[in-house]
Amino acid sequence: PGYEALPLDRKAEIVPFDAMRQMMTERCASVRSMFRMVSKMGFAGIMHFEAPPPIQDSDFIMKKLLENRELAKSEQIVNDPNVRLKLWLTQTIVMQNICLATGVKYIKEVPGTSERGYLAEHYRKDSVHATFEYGTALLTHAENTVNDWNQ
């Protein structure tokens, strides 16, 4: 929802958003349980930071995947960037709902996204991980968020 302007991959099978959201919600049941358990431990506040957005450059992802000798032995397929972005957006909705239901503060403002919502190039480490600099920016963001809460 809200990103209907993203193009569809004409080669892909169309899966309704509600079906994807339900599947992700089921897969995150253990996260929900953990958040409920941690919330009962009496901490002043618990926060969950949104996962880094996907990398837009499919060639970069493929190159990094093929650097792994085991992965290079098999055929690798990299989804269209818009599919990756839609999956990430669906995951963010699921995690926001889990946080709301368990009293965990969801921190949406993630540093390092590009104009279109993808991970900025200077924060790309490999096909799925962000760099140390991204982690540093995230910790700074966490500190600023906690300071804002305490004011």
PDB file of N, CA and C in Angstrom, residues 19-119:
ATOM      1  N   ALA A  19      -1.474 -11.699   0.980  1.00  0.00           N
ATOM      2  CA  ALA A  19      -0.877 -13.031   1.107  1.00  0.00           C
ATOM      3  C   ALA A  19       0.576 -12.924   1.556  1.00  0.00           C
ATOM      4  N   MET A  20       1.314 -11.973   0.995  1.00  0.00           N
ATOM      5  CA  MET A  20       2.716 -11.782   1.389  1.00  0.00           C
ATOM      6  C   MET A  20       2.804 -11.301   2.837  1.00  0.00           C
ATOM      7  N   ARG A  21       1.941 -10.375   3.201  1.00  0.00           N
ATOM      8  CA  ARG A  21       1.948  -9.866   4.578  1.00  0.00           C
ATOM      9  C   ARG A  21       1.631 -10.988   5.561  1.00  0.00           C
ATOM     10  N   GLN A  22       0.659 -11.831   5.245  1.00  0.00           N
ATOM     11  CA  GLN A  22       0.299 -12.947   6.118  1.00  0.00           C
ATOM     12  C   GLN A  22       1.464 -13.926   6.263  1.00  0.00           C
ATOM     13  N   MET A  23       2.108 -14.258   5.154  1.00  0.00           N
ATOM     14  CA  MET A  23       3.244 -15.184   5.196  1.00  0.00           C
ATOM     15  C   MET A  23       4.376 -14.603   6.046  1.00  0.00           C
ATOM     16  N   MET A  24       4.690 -13.318   5.859  1.00  0.00           N
ATOM     17  CA  MET A  24       5.749 -12.691   6.645  1.00  0.00           C
ATOM     18  C   MET A  24       5.373 -12.609   8.121  1.00  0.00           C
ATOM     19  N   THR A  25       4.120 -12.339   8.402  1.00  0.00           N
ATOM     20  CA  THR A  25       3.652 -12.281   9.790  1.00  0.00           C
ATOM     21  C   THR A  25       3.833 -13.641  10.463  1.00  0.00           C
ATOM     22  N   GLU A  26       3.489 -14.705   9.767  1.00  0.00           N
ATOM     23  CA  GLU A  26       3.665 -16.053  10.311  1.00  0.00           C
ATOM     24  C   GLU A  26       5.138 -16.373  10.533  1.00  0.00           C
ATOM     25  N   ARG A  27       5.977 -15.957   9.595  1.00  0.00           N
ATOM     26  CA  ARG A  27       7.419 -16.219   9.723  1.00  0.00           C
ATOM     27  C   ARG A  27       8.049 -15.423  10.865  1.00  0.00           C
ATOM     28  N   CYS A  28       7.417 -14.338  11.255  1.00  0.00           N
ATOM     29  CA  CYS A  28       7.953 -13.486  12.325  1.00  0.00           C
ATOM     30  C   CYS A  28       7.327 -13.782  13.688  1.00  0.00           C
ATOM     31  N   ALA A  29       6.621 -14.897  13.807  1.00  0.00           N
ATOM     32  CA  ALA A  29       5.968 -15.231  15.081  1.00  0.00           C
ATOM     33  C   ALA A  29       6.978 -15.325  16.219  1.00  0.00           C
ATOM     34  N   SER A  30       8.162 -15.840  15.952  1.00  0.00           N
ATOM     35  CA  SER A  30       9.169 -15.960  17.011  1.00  0.00           C
ATOM     36  C   SER A  30       9.686 -14.586  17.441  1.00  0.00           C
ATOM     37  N   VAL A  31       9.733 -13.649  16.515  1.00  0.00           N
ATOM     38  CA  VAL A  31      10.137 -12.278  16.857  1.00  0.00           C
ATOM     39  C   VAL A  31       9.095 -11.663  17.780  1.00  0.00           C
ATOM     40  N   ARG A  32       7.831 -11.855  17.436  1.00  0.00           N
ATOM     41  CA  ARG A  32       6.740 -11.346  18.279  1.00  0.00           C
ATOM     42  C   ARG A  32       6.845 -11.922  19.686  1.00  0.00           C
ATOM     43  N   SER A  33       7.084 -13.225  19.786  1.00  0.00           N
ATOM     44  CA  SER A  33       7.214 -13.879  21.104  1.00  0.00           C
ATOM     45  C   SER A  33       8.394 -13.304  21.880  1.00  0.00           C
ATOM     46  N   MET A  34       9.510 -13.117  21.202  1.00  0.00           N
ATOM     47  CA  MET A  34      10.682 -12.569  21.873  1.00  0.00           C
ATOM     48  C   MET A  34      10.414 -11.143  22.358  1.00  0.00           C
ATOM     49  N   PHE A  35       9.789 -10.315  21.527  1.00  0.00           N
ATOM     50  CA  PHE A  35       9.479  -8.938  21.933  1.00  0.00           C
ATOM     51  C   PHE A  35       8.559  -8.932  23.153  1.00  0.00           C
ATOM     52  N   ARG A  36       7.565  -9.814  23.180  1.00  0.00           N
ATOM     53  CA  ARG A  36       6.658  -9.889  24.336  1.00  0.00           C
ATOM     54  C   ARG A  36       7.424 -10.275  25.595  1.00  0.00           C
ATOM     55  N   MET A  37       8.317 -11.236  25.463  1.00  0.00           N
ATOM     56  CA  MET A  37       9.086 -11.707  26.614  1.00  0.00           C
ATOM     57  C   MET A  37      10.019 -10.597  27.121  1.00  0.00           C
ATOM     58  N   VAL A  38      10.721  -9.949  26.218  1.00  0.00           N
ATOM     59  CA  VAL A  38      11.654  -8.886  26.611  1.00  0.00           C
ATOM     60  C   VAL A  38      10.893  -7.704  27.203  1.00  0.00           C
ATOM     61  N   SER A  39       9.721  -7.413  26.662  1.00  0.00           N
ATOM     62  CA  SER A  39       8.918  -6.295  27.175  1.00  0.00           C
ATOM     63  C   SER A  39       8.514  -6.493  28.627  1.00  0.00           C
ATOM     64  N   LYS A  40       8.397  -7.743  29.053  1.00  0.00           N
ATOM     65  CA  LYS A  40       8.005  -8.053  30.437  1.00  0.00           C
ATOM     66  C   LYS A  40       9.176  -7.975  31.417  1.00  0.00           C
ATOM     67  N   MET A  41      10.369  -7.713  30.934  1.00  0.00           N
ATOM     68  CA  MET A  41      11.561  -7.715  31.785  1.00  0.00           C
ATOM     69  C   MET A  41      11.794  -6.397  32.515  1.00  0.00           C
ATOM     70  N   GLY A  42      10.967  -5.403  32.263  1.00  0.00           N
ATOM     71  CA  GLY A  42      11.045  -4.167  33.026  1.00  0.00           C
ATOM     72  C   GLY A  42      12.030  -3.126  32.512  1.00  0.00           C
ATOM     73  N   PHE A  43      12.442  -3.221  31.281  1.00  0.00           N
ATOM     74  CA  PHE A  43      13.328  -2.204  30.728  1.00  0.00           C
ATOM     75  C   PHE A  43      12.567  -0.894  30.541  1.00  0.00           C
ATOM     76  N   ALA A  44      13.285   0.225  30.592  1.00  0.00           N
ATOM     77  CA  ALA A  44      12.658   1.538  30.437  1.00  0.00           C
ATOM     78  C   ALA A  44      12.057   1.705  29.048  1.00  0.00           C
ATOM     79  N   GLY A  45      12.664   1.126  28.078  1.00  0.00           N
ATOM     80  CA  GLY A  45      12.152   1.216  26.720  1.00  0.00           C
ATOM     81  C   GLY A  45      12.915   0.284  25.799  1.00  0.00           C
ATOM     82  N   ILE A  46      12.217  -0.291  24.879  1.00  0.00           N
ATOM     83  CA  ILE A  46      12.837  -1.195  23.906  1.00  0.00           C
ATOM     84  C   ILE A  46      12.531  -0.633  22.531  1.00  0.00           C
ATOM     85  N   MET A  47      13.554  -0.610  21.682  1.00  0.00           N
ATOM     86  CA  MET A  47      13.328  -0.114  20.332  1.00  0.00           C
ATOM     87  C   MET A  47      13.835  -1.110  19.303  1.00  0.00           C
ATOM     88  N   HIS A  48      13.170  -1.103  18.177  1.00  0.00           N
ATOM     89  CA  HIS A  48      13.551  -1.950  17.052  1.00  0.00           C
ATOM     90  C   HIS A  48      13.804  -1.031  15.865  1.00  0.00           C
ATOM     91  N   PHE A  49      14.982  -1.153  15.285  1.00  0.00           N
ATOM     92  CA  PHE A  49      15.306  -0.340  14.114  1.00  0.00           C
ATOM     93  C   PHE A  49      14.952  -1.087  12.842  1.00  0.00           C
ATOM     94  N   GLU A  50      14.336  -0.351  11.947  1.00  0.00           N
ATOM     95  CA  GLU A  50      13.986  -0.891  10.645  1.00  0.00           C
ATOM     96  C   GLU A  50      15.234  -1.486   9.983  1.00  0.00           C
ATOM     97  N   ALA A  51      15.070  -2.623   9.321  1.00  0.00           N
ATOM     98  CA  ALA A  51      16.182  -3.240   8.593  1.00  0.00           C
ATOM     99  C   ALA A  51      16.637  -2.315   7.469  1.00  0.00           C
ATOM    100  N   PRO A  52      17.916  -2.388   7.099  1.00  0.00           N
ATOM    101  CA  PRO A  52      18.372  -1.566   5.973  1.00  0.00           C
ATOM    102  C   PRO A  52      17.566  -1.886   4.721  1.00  0.00           C
ATOM    103  N   PRO A  53      17.306  -0.891   3.919  1.00  0.00           N
ATOM    104  CA  PRO A  53      16.563  -1.145   2.680  1.00  0.00           C
ATOM    105  C   PRO A  53      17.404  -1.964   1.705  1.00  0.00           C
ATOM    106  N   PRO A  54      16.782  -2.498   0.666  1.00  0.00           N
ATOM    107  CA  PRO A  54      17.526  -3.329  -0.284  1.00  0.00           C
ATOM    108  C   PRO A  54      18.477  -2.498  -1.145  1.00  0.00           C
ATOM    109  N   ILE A  55      19.405  -3.204  -1.733  1.00  0.00           N
ATOM    110  CA  ILE A  55      20.334  -2.597  -2.692  1.00  0.00           C
ATOM    111  C   ILE A  55      19.637  -2.563  -4.047  1.00  0.00           C
ATOM    112  N   GLN A  56      19.740  -1.461  -4.740  1.00  0.00           N
ATOM    113  CA  GLN A  56      19.057  -1.332  -6.025  1.00  0.00           C
ATOM    114  C   GLN A  56      19.805  -2.025  -7.164  1.00  0.00           C
ATOM    115  N   ASP A  57      21.112  -2.010  -7.140  1.00  0.00           N
ATOM    116  CA  ASP A  57      21.944  -2.476  -8.251  1.00  0.00           C
ATOM    117  C   ASP A  57      22.030  -4.012  -8.275  1.00  0.00           C
ATOM    118  N   SER A  58      21.291  -4.634  -9.182  1.00  0.00           N
ATOM    119  CA  SER A  58      21.277  -6.097  -9.288  1.00  0.00           C
ATOM    120  C   SER A  58      22.630  -6.648  -9.714  1.00  0.00           C
ATOM    121  N   ASP A  59      23.355  -5.930 -10.569  1.00  0.00           N
ATOM    122  CA  ASP A  59      24.681  -6.391 -10.995  1.00  0.00           C
ATOM    123  C   ASP A  59      25.642  -6.444  -9.813  1.00  0.00           C
ATOM    124  N   PHE A  60      25.579  -5.458  -8.930  1.00  0.00           N
ATOM    125  CA  PHE A  60      26.421  -5.445  -7.733  1.00  0.00           C
ATOM    126  C   PHE A  60      26.113  -6.668  -6.870  1.00  0.00           C
ATOM    127  N   ILE A  61      24.833  -6.952  -6.676  1.00  0.00           N
ATOM    128  CA  ILE A  61      24.425  -8.104  -5.863  1.00  0.00           C
ATOM    129  C   ILE A  61      24.944  -9.397  -6.478  1.00  0.00           C
ATOM    130  N   MET A  62      24.758  -9.569  -7.780  1.00  0.00           N
ATOM    131  CA  MET A  62      25.206 -10.787  -8.451  1.00  0.00           C
ATOM    132  C   MET A  62      26.722 -10.946  -8.337  1.00  0.00           C
ATOM    133  N   LYS A  63      27.450  -9.871  -8.544  1.00  0.00           N
ATOM    134  CA  LYS A  63      28.915  -9.925  -8.444  1.00  0.00           C
ATOM    135  C   LYS A  63      29.332 -10.390  -7.050  1.00  0.00           C
ATOM    136  N   LYS A  64      28.698  -9.837  -6.027  1.00  0.00           N
ATOM    137  CA  LYS A  64      29.042 -10.207  -4.651  1.00  0.00           C
ATOM    138  C   LYS A  64      28.632 -11.652  -4.349  1.00  0.00           C
ATOM    139  N   LEU A  65      27.499 -12.096  -4.871  1.00  0.00           N
ATOM    140  CA  LEU A  65      27.088 -13.480  -4.672  1.00  0.00           C
ATOM    141  C   LEU A  65      28.090 -14.451  -5.289  1.00  0.00           C
ATOM    142  N   LEU A  66      28.567 -14.122  -6.476  1.00  0.00           N
ATOM    143  CA  LEU A  66      29.475 -15.017  -7.188  1.00  0.00           C
ATOM    144  C   LEU A  66      30.877 -15.038  -6.593  1.00  0.00           C
ATOM    145  N   GLU A  67      31.180 -14.097  -5.706  1.00  0.00           N
ATOM    146  CA  GLU A  67      32.462 -14.132  -4.997  1.00  0.00           C
ATOM    147  C   GLU A  67      32.497 -15.286  -3.996  1.00  0.00           C
ATOM    148  N   ASN A  68      31.336 -15.787  -3.614  1.00  0.00           N
ATOM    149  CA  ASN A  68      31.240 -16.937  -2.721  1.00  0.00           C
ATOM    150  C   ASN A  68      31.363 -18.197  -3.572  1.00  0.00           C
ATOM    151  N   ARG A  69      32.414 -18.975  -3.357  1.00  0.00           N
ATOM    152  CA  ARG A  69      32.688 -20.151  -4.203  1.00  0.00           C
ATOM    153  C   ARG A  69      31.545 -21.158  -4.202  1.00  0.00           C
ATOM    154  N   GLU A  70      30.917 -21.360  -3.056  1.00  0.00           N
ATOM    155  CA  GLU A  70      29.808 -22.318  -2.990  1.00  0.00           C
ATOM    156  C   GLU A  70      28.619 -21.827  -3.805  1.00  0.00           C
ATOM    157  N   LEU A  71      28.305 -20.556  -3.668  1.00  0.00           N
ATOM    158  CA  LEU A  71      27.175 -20.002  -4.425  1.00  0.00           C
ATOM    159  C   LEU A  71      27.482 -19.958  -5.922  1.00  0.00           C
ATOM    160  N   ALA A  72      28.743 -19.741  -6.262  1.00  0.00           N
ATOM    161  CA  ALA A  72      29.123 -19.642  -7.671  1.00  0.00           C
ATOM    162  C   ALA A  72      28.936 -20.967  -8.410  1.00  0.00           C
ATOM    163  N   LYS A  73      28.864 -22.083  -7.665  1.00  0.00           N
ATOM    164  CA  LYS A  73      28.695 -23.401  -8.285  1.00  0.00           C
ATOM    165  C   LYS A  73      27.267 -23.637  -8.773  1.00  0.00           C
ATOM    166  N   SER A  74      26.323 -22.870  -8.271  1.00  0.00           N
ATOM    167  CA  SER A  74      24.931 -23.059  -8.656  1.00  0.00           C
ATOM    168  C   SER A  74      24.403 -21.813  -9.350  1.00  0.00           C
ATOM    169  N   GLU A  75      23.286 -21.988 -10.029  1.00  0.00           N
ATOM    170  CA  GLU A  75      22.678 -20.855 -10.725  1.00  0.00           C
ATOM    171  C   GLU A  75      22.109 -19.875  -9.705  1.00  0.00           C
ATOM    172  N   GLN A  76      22.417 -18.617  -9.874  1.00  0.00           N
ATOM    173  CA  GLN A  76      21.930 -17.585  -8.969  1.00  0.00           C
ATOM    174  C   GLN A  76      20.933 -16.694  -9.708  1.00  0.00           C
ATOM    175  N   ILE A  77      19.857 -16.363  -9.043  1.00  0.00           N
ATOM    176  CA  ILE A  77      18.849 -15.467  -9.597  1.00  0.00           C
ATOM    177  C   ILE A  77      18.684 -14.305  -8.636  1.00  0.00           C
ATOM    178  N   VAL A  78      18.713 -13.108  -9.177  1.00  0.00           N
ATOM    179  CA  VAL A  78      18.510 -11.905  -8.366  1.00  0.00           C
ATOM    180  C   VAL A  78      17.211 -11.266  -8.824  1.00  0.00           C
ATOM    181  N   ASN A  79      16.288 -11.111  -7.884  1.00  0.00           N
ATOM    182  CA  ASN A  79      14.998 -10.491  -8.209  1.00  0.00           C
ATOM    183  C   ASN A  79      15.181  -9.053  -8.677  1.00  0.00           C
ATOM    184  N   ASP A  80      14.195  -8.586  -9.405  1.00  0.00           N
ATOM    185  CA  ASP A  80      14.136  -7.205  -9.853  1.00  0.00           C
ATOM    186  C   ASP A  80      14.205  -6.265  -8.645  1.00  0.00           C
ATOM    187  N   PRO A  81      14.894  -5.114  -8.761  1.00  0.00           N
ATOM    188  CA  PRO A  81      14.997  -4.196  -7.619  1.00  0.00           C
ATOM    189  C   PRO A  81      13.649  -3.775  -7.049  1.00  0.00           C
ATOM    190  N   ASN A  82      12.658  -3.601  -7.896  1.00  0.00           N
ATOM    191  CA  ASN A  82      11.339  -3.195  -7.401  1.00  0.00           C
ATOM    192  C   ASN A  82      10.680  -4.305  -6.592  1.00  0.00           C
ATOM    193  N   VAL A  83      10.935  -5.560  -6.947  1.00  0.00           N
ATOM    194  CA  VAL A  83      10.412  -6.682  -6.168  1.00  0.00           C
ATOM    195  C   VAL A  83      11.078  -6.680  -4.796  1.00  0.00           C
ATOM    196  N   ARG A  84      12.401  -6.490  -4.771  1.00  0.00           N
ATOM    197  CA  ARG A  84      13.117  -6.440  -3.491  1.00  0.00           C
ATOM    198  C   ARG A  84      12.598  -5.298  -2.627  1.00  0.00           C
ATOM    199  N   LEU A  85      12.353  -4.144  -3.248  1.00  0.00           N
ATOM    200  CA  LEU A  85      11.847  -3.000  -2.492  1.00  0.00           C
ATOM    201  C   LEU A  85      10.448  -3.286  -1.938  1.00  0.00           C
ATOM    202  N   LYS A  86       9.595  -3.892  -2.747  1.00  0.00           N
ATOM    203  CA  LYS A  86       8.243  -4.216  -2.281  1.00  0.00           C
ATOM    204  C   LYS A  86       8.271  -5.226  -1.137  1.00  0.00           C
ATOM    205  N   LEU A  87       9.155  -6.211  -1.214  1.00  0.00           N
ATOM    206  CA  LEU A  87       9.277  -7.180  -0.125  1.00  0.00           C
ATOM    207  C   LEU A  87       9.767  -6.498   1.148  1.00  0.00           C
ATOM    208  N   TRP A  88      10.724  -5.599   1.000  1.00  0.00           N
ATOM    209  CA  TRP A  88      11.243  -4.869   2.161  1.00  0.00           C
ATOM    210  C   TRP A  88      10.141  -3.998   2.774  1.00  0.00           C
ATOM    211  N   LEU A  89       9.386  -3.325   1.933  1.00  0.00           N
ATOM    212  CA  LEU A  89       8.294  -2.486   2.437  1.00  0.00           C
ATOM    213  C   LEU A  89       7.251  -3.328   3.172  1.00  0.00           C
ATOM    214  N   THR A  90       6.966  -4.512   2.651  1.00  0.00           N
ATOM    215  CA  THR A  90       6.026  -5.412   3.322  1.00  0.00           C
ATOM    216  C   THR A  90       6.586  -5.837   4.681  1.00  0.00           C
ATOM    217  N   GLN A  91       7.874  -6.150   4.710  1.00  0.00           N
ATOM    218  CA  GLN A  91       8.510  -6.519   5.980  1.00  0.00           C
ATOM    219  C   GLN A  91       8.419  -5.373   6.981  1.00  0.00           C
ATOM    220  N   THR A  92       8.600  -4.143   6.533  1.00  0.00           N
ATOM    221  CA  THR A  92       8.540  -3.012   7.465  1.00  0.00           C
ATOM    222  C   THR A  92       7.137  -2.877   8.047  1.00  0.00           C
ATOM    223  N   ILE A  93       6.116  -3.113   7.239  1.00  0.00           N
ATOM    224  CA  ILE A  93       4.736  -3.040   7.736  1.00  0.00           C
ATOM    225  C   ILE A  93       4.493  -4.122   8.787  1.00  0.00           C
ATOM    226  N   VAL A  94       4.956  -5.334   8.510  1.00  0.00           N
ATOM    227  CA  VAL A  94       4.793  -6.439   9.458  1.00  0.00           C
ATOM    228  C   VAL A  94       5.509  -6.118  10.768  1.00  0.00           C
ATOM    229  N   MET A  95       6.737  -5.646  10.685  1.00  0.00           N
ATOM    230  CA  MET A  95       7.504  -5.355  11.899  1.00  0.00           C
ATOM    231  C   MET A  95       6.899  -4.178  12.670  1.00  0.00           C
ATOM    232  N   GLN A  96       6.388  -3.179  11.970  1.00  0.00           N
ATOM    233  CA  GLN A  96       5.709  -2.076  12.655  1.00  0.00           C
ATOM    234  C   GLN A  96       4.521  -2.598  13.455  1.00  0.00           C
ATOM    235  N   ASN A  97       3.747  -3.503  12.852  1.00  0.00           N
ATOM    236  CA  ASN A  97       2.586  -4.069  13.536  1.00  0.00           C
ATOM    237  C   ASN A  97       2.994  -4.899  14.747  1.00  0.00           C
ATOM    238  N   ILE A  98       4.057  -5.676  14.622  1.00  0.00           N
ATOM    239  CA  ILE A  98       4.549  -6.477  15.748  1.00  0.00           C
ATOM    240  C   ILE A  98       4.997  -5.556  16.876  1.00  0.00           C
ATOM    241  N   CYS A  99       5.722  -4.512  16.537  1.00  0.00           N
ATOM    242  CA  CYS A  99       6.186  -3.573  17.562  1.00  0.00           C
ATOM    243  C   CYS A  99       5.011  -2.899  18.260  1.00  0.00           C
ATOM    244  N   LEU A 100       4.031  -2.470  17.492  1.00  0.00           N
ATOM    245  CA  LEU A 100       2.848  -1.832  18.070  1.00  0.00           C
ATOM    246  C   LEU A 100       2.132  -2.787  19.029  1.00  0.00           C
ATOM    247  N   ALA A 101       2.022  -4.055  18.648  1.00  0.00           N
ATOM    248  CA  ALA A 101       1.312  -5.039  19.465  1.00  0.00           C
ATOM    249  C   ALA A 101       2.075  -5.426  20.730  1.00  0.00           C
ATOM    250  N   THR A 102       3.387  -5.233  20.742  1.00  0.00           N
ATOM    251  CA  THR A 102       4.199  -5.684  21.878  1.00  0.00           C
ATOM    252  C   THR A 102       4.791  -4.542  22.694  1.00  0.00           C
ATOM    253  N   GLY A 103       4.485  -3.304  22.323  1.00  0.00           N
ATOM    254  CA  GLY A 103       4.993  -2.165  23.082  1.00  0.00           C
ATOM    255  C   GLY A 103       6.437  -1.806  22.790  1.00  0.00           C
ATOM    256  N   VAL A 104       6.977  -2.315  21.706  1.00  0.00           N
ATOM    257  CA  VAL A 104       8.346  -1.990  21.301  1.00  0.00           C
ATOM    258  C   VAL A 104       8.293  -0.780  20.383  1.00  0.00           C
ATOM    259  N   LYS A 105       9.183   0.183  20.619  1.00  0.00           N
ATOM    260  CA  LYS A 105       9.214   1.382  19.772  1.00  0.00           C
ATOM    261  C   LYS A 105       9.872   1.034  18.438  1.00  0.00           C
ATOM    262  N   TYR A 106       9.185   1.319  17.354  1.00  0.00           N
ATOM    263  CA  TYR A 106       9.686   1.043  16.006  1.00  0.00           C
ATOM    264  C   TYR A 106      10.322   2.319  15.474  1.00  0.00           C
ATOM    265  N   ILE A 107      11.581   2.246  15.117  1.00  0.00           N
ATOM    266  CA  ILE A 107      12.298   3.410  14.617  1.00  0.00           C
ATOM    267  C   ILE A 107      12.359   3.309  13.103  1.00  0.00           C
ATOM    268  N   LYS A 108      11.555   4.130  12.437  1.00  0.00           N
ATOM    269  CA  LYS A 108      11.422   4.069  10.984  1.00  0.00           C
ATOM    270  C   LYS A 108      12.495   4.867  10.251  1.00  0.00           C
ATOM    271  N   GLU A 109      12.919   5.945  10.818  1.00  0.00           N
ATOM    272  CA  GLU A 109      13.859   6.802  10.108  1.00  0.00           C
ATOM    273  C   GLU A 109      15.238   6.165  10.070  1.00  0.00           C
ATOM    274  N   VAL A 110      15.523   5.457   9.005  1.00  0.00           N
ATOM    275  CA  VAL A 110      16.793   4.766   8.860  1.00  0.00           C
ATOM    276  C   VAL A 110      17.742   5.637   8.039  1.00  0.00           C
ATOM    277  N   PRO A 111      18.936   5.885   8.550  1.00  0.00           N
ATOM    278  CA  PRO A 111      19.890   6.663   7.746  1.00  0.00           C
ATOM    279  C   PRO A 111      20.392   5.820   6.580  1.00  0.00           C
ATOM    280  N   GLY A 112      20.726   6.488   5.492  1.00  0.00           N
ATOM    281  CA  GLY A 112      21.400   5.777   4.410  1.00  0.00           C
ATOM    282  C   GLY A 112      20.547   5.313   3.263  1.00  0.00           C
ATOM    283  N   THR A 113      19.316   5.771   3.159  1.00  0.00           N
ATOM    284  CA  THR A 113      18.542   5.387   1.992  1.00  0.00           C
ATOM    285  C   THR A 113      18.794   6.377   0.869  1.00  0.00           C
ATOM    286  N   SER A 114      18.599   5.922  -0.334  1.00  0.00           N
ATOM    287  CA  SER A 114      18.734   6.794  -1.491  1.00  0.00           C
ATOM    288  C   SER A 114      17.405   7.493  -1.730  1.00  0.00           C
ATOM    289  N   GLU A 115      17.344   8.273  -2.775  1.00  0.00           N
ATOM    290  CA  GLU A 115      16.107   9.009  -3.079  1.00  0.00           C
ATOM    291  C   GLU A 115      14.930   8.070  -3.328  1.00  0.00           C
ATOM    292  N   ARG A 116      15.162   6.905  -3.905  1.00  0.00           N
ATOM    293  CA  ARG A 116      14.066   5.993  -4.256  1.00  0.00           C
ATOM    294  C   ARG A 116      13.757   4.986  -3.167  1.00  0.00           C
ATOM    295  N   GLY A 117      14.478   5.026  -2.044  1.00  0.00           N
ATOM    296  CA  GLY A 117      14.194   4.110  -0.953  1.00  0.00           C
ATOM    297  C   GLY A 117      15.159   2.952  -0.836  1.00  0.00           C
ATOM    298  N   TYR A 118      16.149   2.883  -1.711  1.00  0.00           N
ATOM    299  CA  TYR A 118      17.136   1.813  -1.652  1.00  0.00           C
ATOM    300  C   TYR A 118      18.305   2.245  -0.778  1.00  0.00           C
ATOM    301  N   LEU A 119      19.144   1.275  -0.408  1.00  0.00           N
ATOM    302  CA  LEU A 119      20.338   1.574   0.367  1.00  0.00           C
ATOM    303  C   LEU A 119      21.304   2.391  -0.478  1.00  0.00           C
TER     304      LEU A 119
END
